[in-house]
PDB file of C-alpha atoms in Angstrom:
ATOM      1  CA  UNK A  40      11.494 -10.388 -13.402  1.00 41.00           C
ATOM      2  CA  UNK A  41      14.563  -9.755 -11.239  1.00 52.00           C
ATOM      3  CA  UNK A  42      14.550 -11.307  -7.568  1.00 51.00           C
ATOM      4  CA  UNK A  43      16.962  -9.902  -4.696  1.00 63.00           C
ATOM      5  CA  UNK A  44      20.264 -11.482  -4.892  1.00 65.00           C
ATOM      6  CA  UNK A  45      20.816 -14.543  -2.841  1.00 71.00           C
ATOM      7  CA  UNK A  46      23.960 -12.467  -1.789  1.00 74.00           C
ATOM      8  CA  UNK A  47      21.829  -9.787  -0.430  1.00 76.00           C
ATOM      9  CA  UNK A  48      19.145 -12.027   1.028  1.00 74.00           C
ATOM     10  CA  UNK A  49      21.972 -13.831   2.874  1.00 78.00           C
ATOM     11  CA  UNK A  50      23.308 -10.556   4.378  1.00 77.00           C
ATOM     12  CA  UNK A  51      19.721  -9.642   5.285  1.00 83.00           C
ATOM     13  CA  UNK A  52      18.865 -12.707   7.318  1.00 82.00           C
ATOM     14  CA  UNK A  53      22.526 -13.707   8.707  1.00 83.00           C
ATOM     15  CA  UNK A  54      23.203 -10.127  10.002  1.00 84.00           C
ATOM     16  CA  UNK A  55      24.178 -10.160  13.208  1.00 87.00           C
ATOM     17  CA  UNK A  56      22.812  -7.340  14.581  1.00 92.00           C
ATOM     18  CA  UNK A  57      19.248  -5.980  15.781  1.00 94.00           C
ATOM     19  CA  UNK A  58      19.440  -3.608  12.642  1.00 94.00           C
ATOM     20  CA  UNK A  59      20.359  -3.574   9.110  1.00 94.00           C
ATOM     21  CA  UNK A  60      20.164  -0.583   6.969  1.00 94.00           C
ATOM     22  CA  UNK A  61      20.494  -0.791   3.529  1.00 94.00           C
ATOM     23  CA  UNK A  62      19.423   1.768   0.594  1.00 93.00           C
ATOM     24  CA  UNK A  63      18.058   0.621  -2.852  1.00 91.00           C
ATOM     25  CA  UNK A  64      17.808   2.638  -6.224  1.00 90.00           C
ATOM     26  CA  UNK A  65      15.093   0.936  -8.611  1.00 88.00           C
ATOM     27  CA  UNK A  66      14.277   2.911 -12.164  1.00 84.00           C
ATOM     28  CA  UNK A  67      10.769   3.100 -13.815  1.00 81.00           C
ATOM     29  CA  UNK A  68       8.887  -0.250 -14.042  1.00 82.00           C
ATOM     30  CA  UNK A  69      11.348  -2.115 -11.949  1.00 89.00           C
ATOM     31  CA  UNK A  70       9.947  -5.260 -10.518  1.00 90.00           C
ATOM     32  CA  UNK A  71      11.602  -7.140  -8.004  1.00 91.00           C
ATOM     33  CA  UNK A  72       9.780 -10.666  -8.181  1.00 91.00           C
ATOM     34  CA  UNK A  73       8.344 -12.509  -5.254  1.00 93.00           C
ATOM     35  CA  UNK A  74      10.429 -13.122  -2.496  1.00 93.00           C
ATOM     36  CA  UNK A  75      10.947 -12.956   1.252  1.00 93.00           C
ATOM     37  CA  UNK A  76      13.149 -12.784   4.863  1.00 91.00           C
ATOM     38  CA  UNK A  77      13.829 -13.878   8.052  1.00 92.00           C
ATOM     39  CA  UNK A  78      13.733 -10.153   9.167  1.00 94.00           C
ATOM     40  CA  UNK A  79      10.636  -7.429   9.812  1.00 95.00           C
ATOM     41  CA  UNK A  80      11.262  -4.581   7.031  1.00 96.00           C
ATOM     42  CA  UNK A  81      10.275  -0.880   7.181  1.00 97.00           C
ATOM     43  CA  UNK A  82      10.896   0.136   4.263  1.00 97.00           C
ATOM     44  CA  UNK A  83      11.083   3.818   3.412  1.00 97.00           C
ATOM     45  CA  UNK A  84      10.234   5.217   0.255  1.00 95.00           C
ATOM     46  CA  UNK A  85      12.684   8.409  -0.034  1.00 92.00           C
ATOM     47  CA  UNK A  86      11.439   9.238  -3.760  1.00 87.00           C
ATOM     48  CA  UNK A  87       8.813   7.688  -6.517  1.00 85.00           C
ATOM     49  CA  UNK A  88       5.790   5.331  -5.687  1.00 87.00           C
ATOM     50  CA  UNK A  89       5.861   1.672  -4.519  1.00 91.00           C
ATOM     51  CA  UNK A  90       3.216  -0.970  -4.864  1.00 91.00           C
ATOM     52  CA  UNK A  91       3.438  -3.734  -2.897  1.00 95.00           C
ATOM     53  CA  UNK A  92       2.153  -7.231  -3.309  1.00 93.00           C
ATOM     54  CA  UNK A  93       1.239  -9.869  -1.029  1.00 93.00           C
ATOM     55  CA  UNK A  94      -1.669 -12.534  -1.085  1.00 90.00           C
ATOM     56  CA  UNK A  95      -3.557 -10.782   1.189  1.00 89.00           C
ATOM     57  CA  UNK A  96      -3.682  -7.203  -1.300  1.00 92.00           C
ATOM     58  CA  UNK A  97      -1.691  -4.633  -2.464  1.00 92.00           C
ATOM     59  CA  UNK A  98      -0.147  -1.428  -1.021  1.00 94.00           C
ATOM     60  CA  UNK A  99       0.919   1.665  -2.463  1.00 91.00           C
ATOM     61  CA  UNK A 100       3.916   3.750  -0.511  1.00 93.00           C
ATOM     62  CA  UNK A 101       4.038   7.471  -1.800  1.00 88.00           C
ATOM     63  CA  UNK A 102       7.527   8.775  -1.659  1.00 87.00           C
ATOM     64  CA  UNK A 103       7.932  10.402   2.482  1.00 90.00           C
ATOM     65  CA  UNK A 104       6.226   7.081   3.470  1.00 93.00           C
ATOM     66  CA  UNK A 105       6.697   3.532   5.042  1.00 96.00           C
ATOM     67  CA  UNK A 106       5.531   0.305   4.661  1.00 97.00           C
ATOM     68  CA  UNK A 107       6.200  -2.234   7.088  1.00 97.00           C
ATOM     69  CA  UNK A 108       6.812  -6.202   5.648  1.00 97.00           C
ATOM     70  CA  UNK A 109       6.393  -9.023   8.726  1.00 96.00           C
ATOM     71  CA  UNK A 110       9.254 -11.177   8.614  1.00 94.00           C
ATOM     72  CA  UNK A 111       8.623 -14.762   6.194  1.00 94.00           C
ATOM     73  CA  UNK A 112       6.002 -12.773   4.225  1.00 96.00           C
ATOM     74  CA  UNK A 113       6.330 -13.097   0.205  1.00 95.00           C
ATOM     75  CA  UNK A 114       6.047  -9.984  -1.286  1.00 95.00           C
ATOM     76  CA  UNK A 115       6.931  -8.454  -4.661  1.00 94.00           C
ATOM     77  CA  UNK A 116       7.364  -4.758  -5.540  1.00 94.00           C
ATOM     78  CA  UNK A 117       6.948  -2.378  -8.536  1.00 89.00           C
ATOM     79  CA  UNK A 118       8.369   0.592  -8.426  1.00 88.00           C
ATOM     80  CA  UNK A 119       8.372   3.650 -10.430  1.00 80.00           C
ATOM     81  CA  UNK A 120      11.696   5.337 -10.369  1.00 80.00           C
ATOM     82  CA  UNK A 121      12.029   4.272  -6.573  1.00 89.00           C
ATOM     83  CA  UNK A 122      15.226   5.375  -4.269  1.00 91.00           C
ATOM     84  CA  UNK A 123      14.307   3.803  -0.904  1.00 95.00           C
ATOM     85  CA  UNK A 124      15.705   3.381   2.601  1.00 96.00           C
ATOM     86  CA  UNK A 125      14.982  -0.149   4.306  1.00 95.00           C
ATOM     87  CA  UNK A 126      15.519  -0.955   8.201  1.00 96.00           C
ATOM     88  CA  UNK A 127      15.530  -5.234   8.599  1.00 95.00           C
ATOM     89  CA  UNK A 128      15.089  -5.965  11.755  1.00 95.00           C
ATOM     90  CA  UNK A 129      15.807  -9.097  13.618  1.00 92.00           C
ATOM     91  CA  UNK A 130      12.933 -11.058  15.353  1.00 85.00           C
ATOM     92  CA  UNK A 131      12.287  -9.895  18.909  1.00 88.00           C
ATOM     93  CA  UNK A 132      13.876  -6.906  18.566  1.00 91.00           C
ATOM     94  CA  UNK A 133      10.922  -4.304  18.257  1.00 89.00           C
ATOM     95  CA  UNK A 134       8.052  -5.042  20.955  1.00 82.00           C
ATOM     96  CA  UNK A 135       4.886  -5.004  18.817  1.00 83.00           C
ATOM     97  CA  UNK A 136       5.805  -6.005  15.093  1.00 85.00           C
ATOM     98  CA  UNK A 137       3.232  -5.632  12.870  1.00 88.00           C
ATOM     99  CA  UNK A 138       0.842  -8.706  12.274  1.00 89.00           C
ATOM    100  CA  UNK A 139       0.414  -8.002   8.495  1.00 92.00           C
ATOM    101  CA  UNK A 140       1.703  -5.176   5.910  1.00 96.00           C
ATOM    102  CA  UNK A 141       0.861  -2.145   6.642  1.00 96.00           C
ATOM    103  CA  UNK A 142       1.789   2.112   5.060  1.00 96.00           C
ATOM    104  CA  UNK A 143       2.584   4.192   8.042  1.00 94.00           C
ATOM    105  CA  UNK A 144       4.004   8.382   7.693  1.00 92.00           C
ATOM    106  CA  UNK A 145       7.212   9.211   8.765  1.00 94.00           C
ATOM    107  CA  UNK A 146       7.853  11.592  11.334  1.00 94.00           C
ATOM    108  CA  UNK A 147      10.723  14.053  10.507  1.00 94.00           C
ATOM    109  CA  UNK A 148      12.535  12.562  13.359  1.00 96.00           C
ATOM    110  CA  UNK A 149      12.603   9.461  12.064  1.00 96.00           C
ATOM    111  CA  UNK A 150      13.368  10.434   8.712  1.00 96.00           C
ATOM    112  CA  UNK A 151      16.556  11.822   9.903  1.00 97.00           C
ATOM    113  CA  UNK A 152      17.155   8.792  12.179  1.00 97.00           C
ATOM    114  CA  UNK A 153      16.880   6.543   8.818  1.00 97.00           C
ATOM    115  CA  UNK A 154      19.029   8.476   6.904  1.00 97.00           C
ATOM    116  CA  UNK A 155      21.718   8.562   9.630  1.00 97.00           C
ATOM    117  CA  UNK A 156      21.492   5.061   9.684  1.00 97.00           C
ATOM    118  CA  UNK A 157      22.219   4.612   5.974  1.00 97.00           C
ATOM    119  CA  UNK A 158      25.727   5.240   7.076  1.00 96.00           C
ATOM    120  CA  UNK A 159      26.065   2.500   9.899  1.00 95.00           C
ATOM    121  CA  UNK A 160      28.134  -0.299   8.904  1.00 93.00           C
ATOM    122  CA  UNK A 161      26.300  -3.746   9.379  1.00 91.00           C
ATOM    123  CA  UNK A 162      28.586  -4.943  12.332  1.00 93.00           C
ATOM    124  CA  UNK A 163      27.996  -1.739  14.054  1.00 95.00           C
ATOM    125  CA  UNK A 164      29.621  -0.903  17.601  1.00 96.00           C
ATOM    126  CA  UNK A 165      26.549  -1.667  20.015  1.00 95.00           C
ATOM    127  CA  UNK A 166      27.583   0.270  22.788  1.00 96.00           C
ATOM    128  CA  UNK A 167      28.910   3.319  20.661  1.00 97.00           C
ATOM    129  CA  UNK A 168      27.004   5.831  18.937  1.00 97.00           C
ATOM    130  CA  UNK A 169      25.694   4.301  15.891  1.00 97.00           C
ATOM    131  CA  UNK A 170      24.345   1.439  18.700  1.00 96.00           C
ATOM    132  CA  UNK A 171      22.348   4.211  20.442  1.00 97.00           C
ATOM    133  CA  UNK A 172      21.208   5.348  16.924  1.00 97.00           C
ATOM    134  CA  UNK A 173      19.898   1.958  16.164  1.00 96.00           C
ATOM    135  CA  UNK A 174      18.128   1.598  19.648  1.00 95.00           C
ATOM    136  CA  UNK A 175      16.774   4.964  18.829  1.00 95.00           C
ATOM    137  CA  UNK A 176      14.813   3.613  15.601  1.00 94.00           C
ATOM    138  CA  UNK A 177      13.633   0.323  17.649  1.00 91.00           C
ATOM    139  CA  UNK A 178      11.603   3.003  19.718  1.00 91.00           C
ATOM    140  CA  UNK A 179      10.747   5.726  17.190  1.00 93.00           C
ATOM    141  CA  UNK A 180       9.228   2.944  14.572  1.00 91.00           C
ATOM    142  CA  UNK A 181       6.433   1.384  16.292  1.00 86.00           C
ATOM    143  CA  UNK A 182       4.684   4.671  17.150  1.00 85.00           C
ATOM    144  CA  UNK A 183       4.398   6.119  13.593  1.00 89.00           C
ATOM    145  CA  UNK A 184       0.827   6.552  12.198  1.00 90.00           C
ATOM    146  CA  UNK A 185      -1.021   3.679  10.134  1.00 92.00           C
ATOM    147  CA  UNK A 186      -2.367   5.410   6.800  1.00 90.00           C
ATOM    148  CA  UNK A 187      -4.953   3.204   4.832  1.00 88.00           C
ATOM    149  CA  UNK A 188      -3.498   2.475   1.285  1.00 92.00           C
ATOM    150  CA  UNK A 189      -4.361  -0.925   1.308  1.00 93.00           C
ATOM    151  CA  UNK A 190      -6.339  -3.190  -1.608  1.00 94.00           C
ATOM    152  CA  UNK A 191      -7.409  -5.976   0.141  1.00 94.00           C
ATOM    153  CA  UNK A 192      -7.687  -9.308  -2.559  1.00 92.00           C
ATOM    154  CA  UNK A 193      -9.826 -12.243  -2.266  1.00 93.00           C
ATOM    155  CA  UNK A 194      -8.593 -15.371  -2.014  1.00 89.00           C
ATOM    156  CA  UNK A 195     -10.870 -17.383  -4.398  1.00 92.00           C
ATOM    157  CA  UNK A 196      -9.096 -16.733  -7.731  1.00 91.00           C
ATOM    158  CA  UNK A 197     -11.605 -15.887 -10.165  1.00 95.00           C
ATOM    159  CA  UNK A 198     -12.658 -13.320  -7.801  1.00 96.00           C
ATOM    160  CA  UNK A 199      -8.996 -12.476  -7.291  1.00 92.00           C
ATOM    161  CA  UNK A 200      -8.446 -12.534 -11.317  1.00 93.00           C
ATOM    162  CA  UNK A 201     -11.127  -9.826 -11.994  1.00 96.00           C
ATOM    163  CA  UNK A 202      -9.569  -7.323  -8.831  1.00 94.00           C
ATOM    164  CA  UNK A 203      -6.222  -7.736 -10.097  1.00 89.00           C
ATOM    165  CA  UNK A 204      -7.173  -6.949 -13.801  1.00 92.00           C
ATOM    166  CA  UNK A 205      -9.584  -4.191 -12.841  1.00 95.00           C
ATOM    167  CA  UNK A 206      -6.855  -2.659 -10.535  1.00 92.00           C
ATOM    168  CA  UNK A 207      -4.753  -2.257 -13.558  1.00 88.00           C
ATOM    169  CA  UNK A 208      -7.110   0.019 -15.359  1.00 92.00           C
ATOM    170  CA  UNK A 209      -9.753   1.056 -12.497  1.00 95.00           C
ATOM    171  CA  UNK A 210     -12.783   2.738 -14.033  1.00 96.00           C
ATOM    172  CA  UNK A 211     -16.253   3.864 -12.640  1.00 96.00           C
ATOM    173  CA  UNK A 212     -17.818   2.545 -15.848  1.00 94.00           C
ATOM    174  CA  UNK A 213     -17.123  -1.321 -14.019  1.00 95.00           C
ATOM    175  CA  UNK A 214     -20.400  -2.178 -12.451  1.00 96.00           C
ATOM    176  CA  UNK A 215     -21.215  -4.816 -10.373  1.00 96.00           C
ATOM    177  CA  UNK A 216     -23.389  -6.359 -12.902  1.00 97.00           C
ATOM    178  CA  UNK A 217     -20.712  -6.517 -14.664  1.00 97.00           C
ATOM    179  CA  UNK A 218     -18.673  -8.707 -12.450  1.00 97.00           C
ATOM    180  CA  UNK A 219     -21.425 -10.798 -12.114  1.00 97.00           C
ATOM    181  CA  UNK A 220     -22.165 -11.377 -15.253  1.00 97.00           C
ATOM    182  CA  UNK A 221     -18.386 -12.263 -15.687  1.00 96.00           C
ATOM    183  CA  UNK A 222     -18.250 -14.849 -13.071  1.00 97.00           C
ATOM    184  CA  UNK A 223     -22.202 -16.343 -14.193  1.00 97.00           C
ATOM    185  CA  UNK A 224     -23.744 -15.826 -11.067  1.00 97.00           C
ATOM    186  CA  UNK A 225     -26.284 -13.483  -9.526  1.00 97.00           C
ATOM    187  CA  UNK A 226     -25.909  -9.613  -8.781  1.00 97.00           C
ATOM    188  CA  UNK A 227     -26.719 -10.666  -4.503  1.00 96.00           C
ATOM    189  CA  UNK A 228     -24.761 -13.472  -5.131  1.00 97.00           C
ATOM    190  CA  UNK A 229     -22.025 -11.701  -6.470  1.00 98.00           C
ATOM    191  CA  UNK A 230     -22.009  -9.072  -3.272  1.00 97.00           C
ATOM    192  CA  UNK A 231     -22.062 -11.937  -1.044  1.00 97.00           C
ATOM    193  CA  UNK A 232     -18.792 -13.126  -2.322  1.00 97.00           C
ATOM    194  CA  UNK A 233     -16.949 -10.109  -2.773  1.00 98.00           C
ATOM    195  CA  UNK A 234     -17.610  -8.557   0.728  1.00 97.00           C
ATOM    196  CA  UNK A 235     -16.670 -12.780   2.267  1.00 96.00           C
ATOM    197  CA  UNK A 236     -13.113 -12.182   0.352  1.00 95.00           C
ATOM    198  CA  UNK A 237     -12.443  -8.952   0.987  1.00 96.00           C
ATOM    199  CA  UNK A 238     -13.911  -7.452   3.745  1.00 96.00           C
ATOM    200  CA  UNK A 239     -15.765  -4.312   1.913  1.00 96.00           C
ATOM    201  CA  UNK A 240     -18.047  -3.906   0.111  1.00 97.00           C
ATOM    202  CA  UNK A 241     -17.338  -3.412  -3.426  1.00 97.00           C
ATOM    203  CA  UNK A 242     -18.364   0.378  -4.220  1.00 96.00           C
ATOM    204  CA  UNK A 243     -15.675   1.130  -1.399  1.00 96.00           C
ATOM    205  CA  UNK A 244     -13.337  -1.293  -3.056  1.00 97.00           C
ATOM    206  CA  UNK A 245     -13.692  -0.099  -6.385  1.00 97.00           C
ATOM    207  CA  UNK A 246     -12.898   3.439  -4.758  1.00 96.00           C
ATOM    208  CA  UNK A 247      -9.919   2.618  -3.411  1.00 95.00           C
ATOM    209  CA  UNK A 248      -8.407   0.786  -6.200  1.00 95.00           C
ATOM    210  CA  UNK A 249      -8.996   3.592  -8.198  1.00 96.00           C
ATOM    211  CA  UNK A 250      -7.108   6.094  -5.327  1.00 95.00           C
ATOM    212  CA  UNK A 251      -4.334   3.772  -5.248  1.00 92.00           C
ATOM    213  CA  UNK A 252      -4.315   3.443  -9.011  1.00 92.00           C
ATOM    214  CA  UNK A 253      -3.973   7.319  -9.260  1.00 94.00           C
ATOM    215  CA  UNK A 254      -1.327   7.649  -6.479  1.00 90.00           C
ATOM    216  CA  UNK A 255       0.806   5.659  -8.567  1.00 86.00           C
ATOM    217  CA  UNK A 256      -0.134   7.264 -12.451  1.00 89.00           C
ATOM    218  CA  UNK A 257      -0.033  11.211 -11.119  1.00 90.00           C
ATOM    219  CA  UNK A 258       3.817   9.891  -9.304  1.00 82.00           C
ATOM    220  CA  UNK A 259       4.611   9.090 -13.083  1.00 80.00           C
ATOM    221  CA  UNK A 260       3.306  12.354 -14.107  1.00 87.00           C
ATOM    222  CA  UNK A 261      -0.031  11.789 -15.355  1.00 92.00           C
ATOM    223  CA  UNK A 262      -2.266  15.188 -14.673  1.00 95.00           C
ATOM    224  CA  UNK A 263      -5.218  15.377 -12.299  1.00 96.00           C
ATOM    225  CA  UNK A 264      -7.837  15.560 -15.158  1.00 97.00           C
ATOM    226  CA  UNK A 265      -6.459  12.679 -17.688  1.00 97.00           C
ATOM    227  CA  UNK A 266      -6.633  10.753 -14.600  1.00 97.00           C
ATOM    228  CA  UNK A 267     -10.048  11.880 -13.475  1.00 97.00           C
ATOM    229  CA  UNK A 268     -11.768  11.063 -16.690  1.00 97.00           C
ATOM    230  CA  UNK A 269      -9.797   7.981 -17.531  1.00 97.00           C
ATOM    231  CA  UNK A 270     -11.211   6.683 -14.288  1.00 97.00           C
ATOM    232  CA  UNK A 271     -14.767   7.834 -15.171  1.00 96.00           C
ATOM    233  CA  UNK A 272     -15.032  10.913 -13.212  1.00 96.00           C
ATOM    234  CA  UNK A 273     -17.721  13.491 -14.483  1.00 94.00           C
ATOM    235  CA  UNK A 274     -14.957  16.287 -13.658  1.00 96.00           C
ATOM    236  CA  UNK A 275     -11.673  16.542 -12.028  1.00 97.00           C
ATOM    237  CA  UNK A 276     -13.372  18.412  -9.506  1.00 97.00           C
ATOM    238  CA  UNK A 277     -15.126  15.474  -8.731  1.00 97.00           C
ATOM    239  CA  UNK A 278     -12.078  13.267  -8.587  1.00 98.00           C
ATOM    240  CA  UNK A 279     -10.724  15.829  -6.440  1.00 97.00           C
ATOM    241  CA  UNK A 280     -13.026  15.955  -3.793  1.00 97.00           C
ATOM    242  CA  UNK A 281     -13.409  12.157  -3.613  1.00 96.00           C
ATOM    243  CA  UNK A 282      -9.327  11.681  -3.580  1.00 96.00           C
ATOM    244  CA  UNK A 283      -9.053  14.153  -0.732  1.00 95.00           C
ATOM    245  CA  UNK A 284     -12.058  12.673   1.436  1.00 94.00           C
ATOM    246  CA  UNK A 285     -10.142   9.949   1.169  1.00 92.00           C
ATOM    247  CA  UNK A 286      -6.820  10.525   1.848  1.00 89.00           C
ATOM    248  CA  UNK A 287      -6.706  13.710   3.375  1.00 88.00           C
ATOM    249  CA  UNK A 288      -4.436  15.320   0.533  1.00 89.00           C
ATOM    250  CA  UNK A 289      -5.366  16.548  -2.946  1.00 94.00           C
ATOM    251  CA  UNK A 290      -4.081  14.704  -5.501  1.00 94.00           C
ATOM    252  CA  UNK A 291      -1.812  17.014  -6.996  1.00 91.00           C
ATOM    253  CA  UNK A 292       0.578  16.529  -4.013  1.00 87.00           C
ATOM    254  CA  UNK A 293       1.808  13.248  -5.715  1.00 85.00           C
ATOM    255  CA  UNK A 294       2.370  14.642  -8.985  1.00 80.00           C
ATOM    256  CA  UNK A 295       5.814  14.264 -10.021  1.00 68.00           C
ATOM    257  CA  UNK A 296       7.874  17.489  -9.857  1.00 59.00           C
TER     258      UNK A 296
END
């Protein structure tokens, strides 16, 4: 799997300025292979779907969104015909950096203030224009709106084994008996465990997987209703109403066009 050139991670983490904007043009099934920096990333998904990968879970980043990447995190992506717009920013430059990854929207201001800043040369003039610009996006960043598109994974590894296979090909049909069966211990046993590692239970888990799952399958064109009933879903209807509750959107807004 490709990994970020040591000639662009050098440029990332030896810039010497608060900002660095770069753009990035990834084509279906692209993954770019564990890795991190010295800098915070926002990294702005102008068209496709991202999925993000740390330890701690998984993130998917429709195309008009964000995702933010603490600085010395490892993280791989997978991206499905991805163009994307990335701000790096240098440690103690923006006043509350995130803690942990995180999808955020992206205000039509600061979509234009990204895109101007595609054109900013690294060793920008700080007390020019394109220095104002940059100050601009220190500001405009840290207020945009946290949207939950996070899979949280377990730690313990045959726990983390079964989410990572079953997030692959998410279906209602997967019961908890199931799981327990798989990992020879009891049903309350098994809840125990899964809500300790991840934090939810695992009907809501098992929910989200399978919205994330479908962001990223209808952004490759897959239709509402193969979707639906791959999943398990009585109707698309019903997949519908439980994508929306969820989200806030139906689920043909990330249909590929």
């Amino acid at each position: 799997m490709p990994v970020p050139t040591q000639r662009r991670l050098d440029l990332i983490d030896n810039a010497d300025r608060d900002v660095l904007a770069l753009s990035s043009v990834y084509p279906d099934g692209y993954v770019v292979e564990t890795h991190s920096h010295q800098r915070i990333q926002l990294l702005h998904v102008k068209t496709g779907t991202m999925q993000l990968e740390t330890q701690f879970g998984a993130w998917i980043v429709p195309p008009g969104f964000a995702a933010w990447i603490p600085a010395n995190v490892p993280h791989q992506l997978r991206t499905i015909n991805v163009t994307t717009h990335s701000l790096y920013f240098r440690a103690g430059a923006i006043s509350q950096p995130p803690s942990r990854c995180q999808v955020v929207e992206v205000s039509p201001l600061l979509k234009e203030l990204i895109d101007a800043a595609m054109l900013v040369p690294a060793r920008y003039d700080e007390h020019a224009r394109d220095g104002q610009l940059m100050k601009m996006l220190l500001h405009e960043t840290v207020v945009q709106r946290v949207v939950p598109l996070h899979l949280p994974m377990p730690r313990d590894e045959q726990l983390a084994a079964l989410c990572q296979a079953f997030f692959k090909a998410p279906t209602l049909a997967s019961t908890p008996a199931d799981w327990a069966r798989r990992l020879h211990i009891s049903e309350r046993t098994f809840y125990r465990r899964f809500v300790a590692g991840t934090g939810i239970s695992f009907v809501n888990w098992r929910q989200q997987a399978c919205v994330l799952a479908a962001m990223a399958r209808l952004s490759l064109g897959d239709s509402v209703t193969t979707v639906a009933l791959d999943m398990g879903y009585e109707s698309p209807s019903s997949f519908s109403t439980m994508f929306k509750k969820a989200t806030g959107r139906p689920p043909n807004l990330y249909m590929r066009n």
